[in-house]
mmCIF file of C-alpha atoms in Angstrom:
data_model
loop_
_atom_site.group_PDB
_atom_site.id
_atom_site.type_symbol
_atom_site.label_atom_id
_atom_site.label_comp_id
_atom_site.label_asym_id
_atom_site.label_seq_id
_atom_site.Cartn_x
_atom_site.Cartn_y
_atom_site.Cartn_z
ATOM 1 C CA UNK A 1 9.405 -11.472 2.394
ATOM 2 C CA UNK A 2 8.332 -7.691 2.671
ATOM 3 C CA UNK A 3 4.871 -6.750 3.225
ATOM 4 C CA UNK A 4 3.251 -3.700 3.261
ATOM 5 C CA UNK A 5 2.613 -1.103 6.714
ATOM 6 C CA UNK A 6 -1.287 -0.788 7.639
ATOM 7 C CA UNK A 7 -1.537 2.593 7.083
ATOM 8 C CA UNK A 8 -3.247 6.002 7.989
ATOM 9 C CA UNK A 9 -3.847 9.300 6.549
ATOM 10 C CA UNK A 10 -5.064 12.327 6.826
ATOM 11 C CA UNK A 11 -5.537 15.998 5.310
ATOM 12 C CA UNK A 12 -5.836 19.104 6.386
ATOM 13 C CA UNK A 13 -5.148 22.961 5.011
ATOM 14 C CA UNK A 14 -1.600 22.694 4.408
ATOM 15 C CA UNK A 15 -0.262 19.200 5.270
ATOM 16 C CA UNK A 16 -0.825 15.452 4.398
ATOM 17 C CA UNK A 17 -0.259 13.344 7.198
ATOM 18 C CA UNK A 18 0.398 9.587 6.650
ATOM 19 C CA UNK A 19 0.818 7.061 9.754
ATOM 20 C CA UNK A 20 3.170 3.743 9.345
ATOM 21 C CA UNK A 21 1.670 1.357 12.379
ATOM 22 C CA UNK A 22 4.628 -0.738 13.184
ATOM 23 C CA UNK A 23 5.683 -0.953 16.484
ATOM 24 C CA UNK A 24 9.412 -1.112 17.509
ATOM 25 C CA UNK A 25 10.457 0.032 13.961
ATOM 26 C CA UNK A 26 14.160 -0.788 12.927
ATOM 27 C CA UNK A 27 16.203 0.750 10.001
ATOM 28 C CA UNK A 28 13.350 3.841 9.403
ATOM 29 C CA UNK A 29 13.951 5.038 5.648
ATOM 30 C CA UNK A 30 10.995 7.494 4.587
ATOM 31 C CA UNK A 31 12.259 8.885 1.032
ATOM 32 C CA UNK A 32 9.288 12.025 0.414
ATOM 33 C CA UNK A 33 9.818 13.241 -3.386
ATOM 34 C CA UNK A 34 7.769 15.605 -5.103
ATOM 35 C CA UNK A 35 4.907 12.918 -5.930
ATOM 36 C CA UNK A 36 6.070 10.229 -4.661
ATOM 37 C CA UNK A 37 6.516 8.549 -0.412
ATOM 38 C CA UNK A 38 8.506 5.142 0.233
ATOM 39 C CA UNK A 39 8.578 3.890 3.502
ATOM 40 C CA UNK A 40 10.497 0.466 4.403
ATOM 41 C CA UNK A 41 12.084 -0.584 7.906
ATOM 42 C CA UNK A 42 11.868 -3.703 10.137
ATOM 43 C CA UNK A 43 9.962 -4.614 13.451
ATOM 44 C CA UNK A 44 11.285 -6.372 16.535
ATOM 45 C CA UNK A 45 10.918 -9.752 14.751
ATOM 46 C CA UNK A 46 12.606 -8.703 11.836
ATOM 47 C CA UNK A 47 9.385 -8.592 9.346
ATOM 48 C CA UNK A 48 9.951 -6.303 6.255
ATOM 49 C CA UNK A 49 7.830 -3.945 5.692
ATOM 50 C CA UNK A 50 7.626 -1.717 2.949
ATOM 51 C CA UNK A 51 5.030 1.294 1.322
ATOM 52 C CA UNK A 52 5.136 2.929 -2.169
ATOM 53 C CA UNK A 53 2.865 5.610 -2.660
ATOM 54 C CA UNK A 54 2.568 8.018 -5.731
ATOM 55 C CA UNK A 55 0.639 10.672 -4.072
ATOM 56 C CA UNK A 56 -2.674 12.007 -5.176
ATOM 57 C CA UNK A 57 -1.055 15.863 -5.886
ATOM 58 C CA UNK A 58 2.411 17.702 -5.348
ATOM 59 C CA UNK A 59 3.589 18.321 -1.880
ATOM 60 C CA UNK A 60 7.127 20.421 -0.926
ATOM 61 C CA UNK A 61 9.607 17.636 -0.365
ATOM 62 C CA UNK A 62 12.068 19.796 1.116
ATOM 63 C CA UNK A 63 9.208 21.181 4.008
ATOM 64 C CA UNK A 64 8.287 17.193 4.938
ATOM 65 C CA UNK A 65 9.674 14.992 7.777
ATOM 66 C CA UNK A 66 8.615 12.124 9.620
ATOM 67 C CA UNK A 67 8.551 11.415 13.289
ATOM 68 C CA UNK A 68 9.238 7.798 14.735
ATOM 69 C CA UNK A 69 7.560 6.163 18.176
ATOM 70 C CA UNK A 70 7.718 3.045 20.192
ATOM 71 C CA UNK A 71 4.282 2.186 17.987
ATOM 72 C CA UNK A 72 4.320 4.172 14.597
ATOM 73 C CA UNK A 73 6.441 6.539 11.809
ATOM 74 C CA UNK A 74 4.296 9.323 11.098
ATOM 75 C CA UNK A 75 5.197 11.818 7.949
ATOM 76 C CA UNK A 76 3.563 14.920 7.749
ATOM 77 C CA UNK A 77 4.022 16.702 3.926
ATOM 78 C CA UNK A 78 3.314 20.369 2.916
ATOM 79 C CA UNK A 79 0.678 20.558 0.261
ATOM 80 C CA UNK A 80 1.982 22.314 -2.656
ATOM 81 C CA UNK A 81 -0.915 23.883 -3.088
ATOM 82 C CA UNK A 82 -2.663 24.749 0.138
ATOM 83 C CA UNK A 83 -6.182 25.033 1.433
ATOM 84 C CA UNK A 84 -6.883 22.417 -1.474
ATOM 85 C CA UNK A 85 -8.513 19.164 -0.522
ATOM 86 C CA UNK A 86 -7.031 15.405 -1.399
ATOM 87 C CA UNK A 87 -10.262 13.308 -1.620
ATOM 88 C CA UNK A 88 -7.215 10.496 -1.197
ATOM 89 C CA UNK A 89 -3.791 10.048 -0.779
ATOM 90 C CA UNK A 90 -2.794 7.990 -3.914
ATOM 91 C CA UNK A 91 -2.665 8.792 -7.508
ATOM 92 C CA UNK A 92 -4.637 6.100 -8.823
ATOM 93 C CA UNK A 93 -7.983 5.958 -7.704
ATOM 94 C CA UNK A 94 -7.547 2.952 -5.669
ATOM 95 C CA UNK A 95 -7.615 1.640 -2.422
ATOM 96 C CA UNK A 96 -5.320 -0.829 -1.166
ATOM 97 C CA UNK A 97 -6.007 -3.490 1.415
ATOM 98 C CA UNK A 98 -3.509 -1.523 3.668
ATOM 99 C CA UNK A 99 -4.284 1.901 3.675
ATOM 100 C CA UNK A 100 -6.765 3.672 5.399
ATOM 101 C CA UNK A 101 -8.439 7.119 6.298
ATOM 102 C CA UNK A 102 -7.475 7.850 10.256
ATOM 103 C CA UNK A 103 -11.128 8.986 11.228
ATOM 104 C CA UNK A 104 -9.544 9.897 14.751
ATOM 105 C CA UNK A 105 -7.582 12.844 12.939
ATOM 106 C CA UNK A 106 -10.087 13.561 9.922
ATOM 107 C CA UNK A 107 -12.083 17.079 10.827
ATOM 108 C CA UNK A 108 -13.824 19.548 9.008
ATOM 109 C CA UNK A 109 -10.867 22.112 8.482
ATOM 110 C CA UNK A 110 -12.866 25.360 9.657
ATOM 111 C CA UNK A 111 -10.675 26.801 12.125
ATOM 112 C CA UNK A 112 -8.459 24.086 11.794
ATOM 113 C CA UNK A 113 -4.660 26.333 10.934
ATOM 114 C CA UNK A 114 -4.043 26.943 14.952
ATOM 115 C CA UNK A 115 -4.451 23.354 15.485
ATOM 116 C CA UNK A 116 -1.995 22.038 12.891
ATOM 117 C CA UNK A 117 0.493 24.685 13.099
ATOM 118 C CA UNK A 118 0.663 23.401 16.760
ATOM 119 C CA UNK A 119 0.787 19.805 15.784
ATOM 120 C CA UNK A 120 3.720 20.702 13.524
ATOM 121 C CA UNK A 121 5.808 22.501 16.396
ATOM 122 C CA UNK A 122 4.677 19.909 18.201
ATOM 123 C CA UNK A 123 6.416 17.010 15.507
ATOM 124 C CA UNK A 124 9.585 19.618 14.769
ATOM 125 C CA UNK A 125 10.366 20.018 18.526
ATOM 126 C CA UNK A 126 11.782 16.220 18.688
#
């Protein structure tokens, strides 16, 4: 039986950043379309997990990756249109059980481009 990731997100100026918390992932697939993120892989125990998400707005599919760690798969998207808020990360204007905003990463964006250019390089280095 699959089941979905607890997830985070987050926005800022010109990225979306969404955080998979499964630790020791297995067979990672992240498929970023145009308005549209699935997620699926396995943990140690061999649990399914798997995350559909028709995004709130556009982002550049071709300009998004994801990183993987011993504890999470985070994928960071570029906005389509930048310096444009997402009040959420899904179309609908729902909130599902799993998802959830990562108030550890959520800042007012004044300021903000330094910072996330450097968490990008940062991400793109490994």
């Amino acid at each position: 039986p699959r089941q979905p990731a607890k997830t985070l997100w987050y926005d800022r100026p010109r990225y979306v950043y969404l955080e998979f918390c499964v630790e020791d992932s297995r067979d990672v697939k992240v498929v970023i379309e145009d308005h549209r993120l699935v997620f699926s892989c396995k943990n140690a125990d061999g649990v399914e997990f798997y995350n559909e998400i028709d995004l709130y707005a556009r982002v550049n599919s071709k300009d998004s990756r994801e990183k993987r760690s011993d504890r999470s798969i985070t994928c960071f998207m570029r906005k389509w249109k930048e310096k444009v808020a997402w009040p959420r990360i899904t179309k609908e204007n729902i909130k599902p059980a799993w998802l959830s905003v990562d108030f550890d990463n959520w800042r007012d964006w004044e300021g903000d481009e330094e910072v996330e250019r450097a968490m990008v390089e940062q991400y793109a280095e490994v």
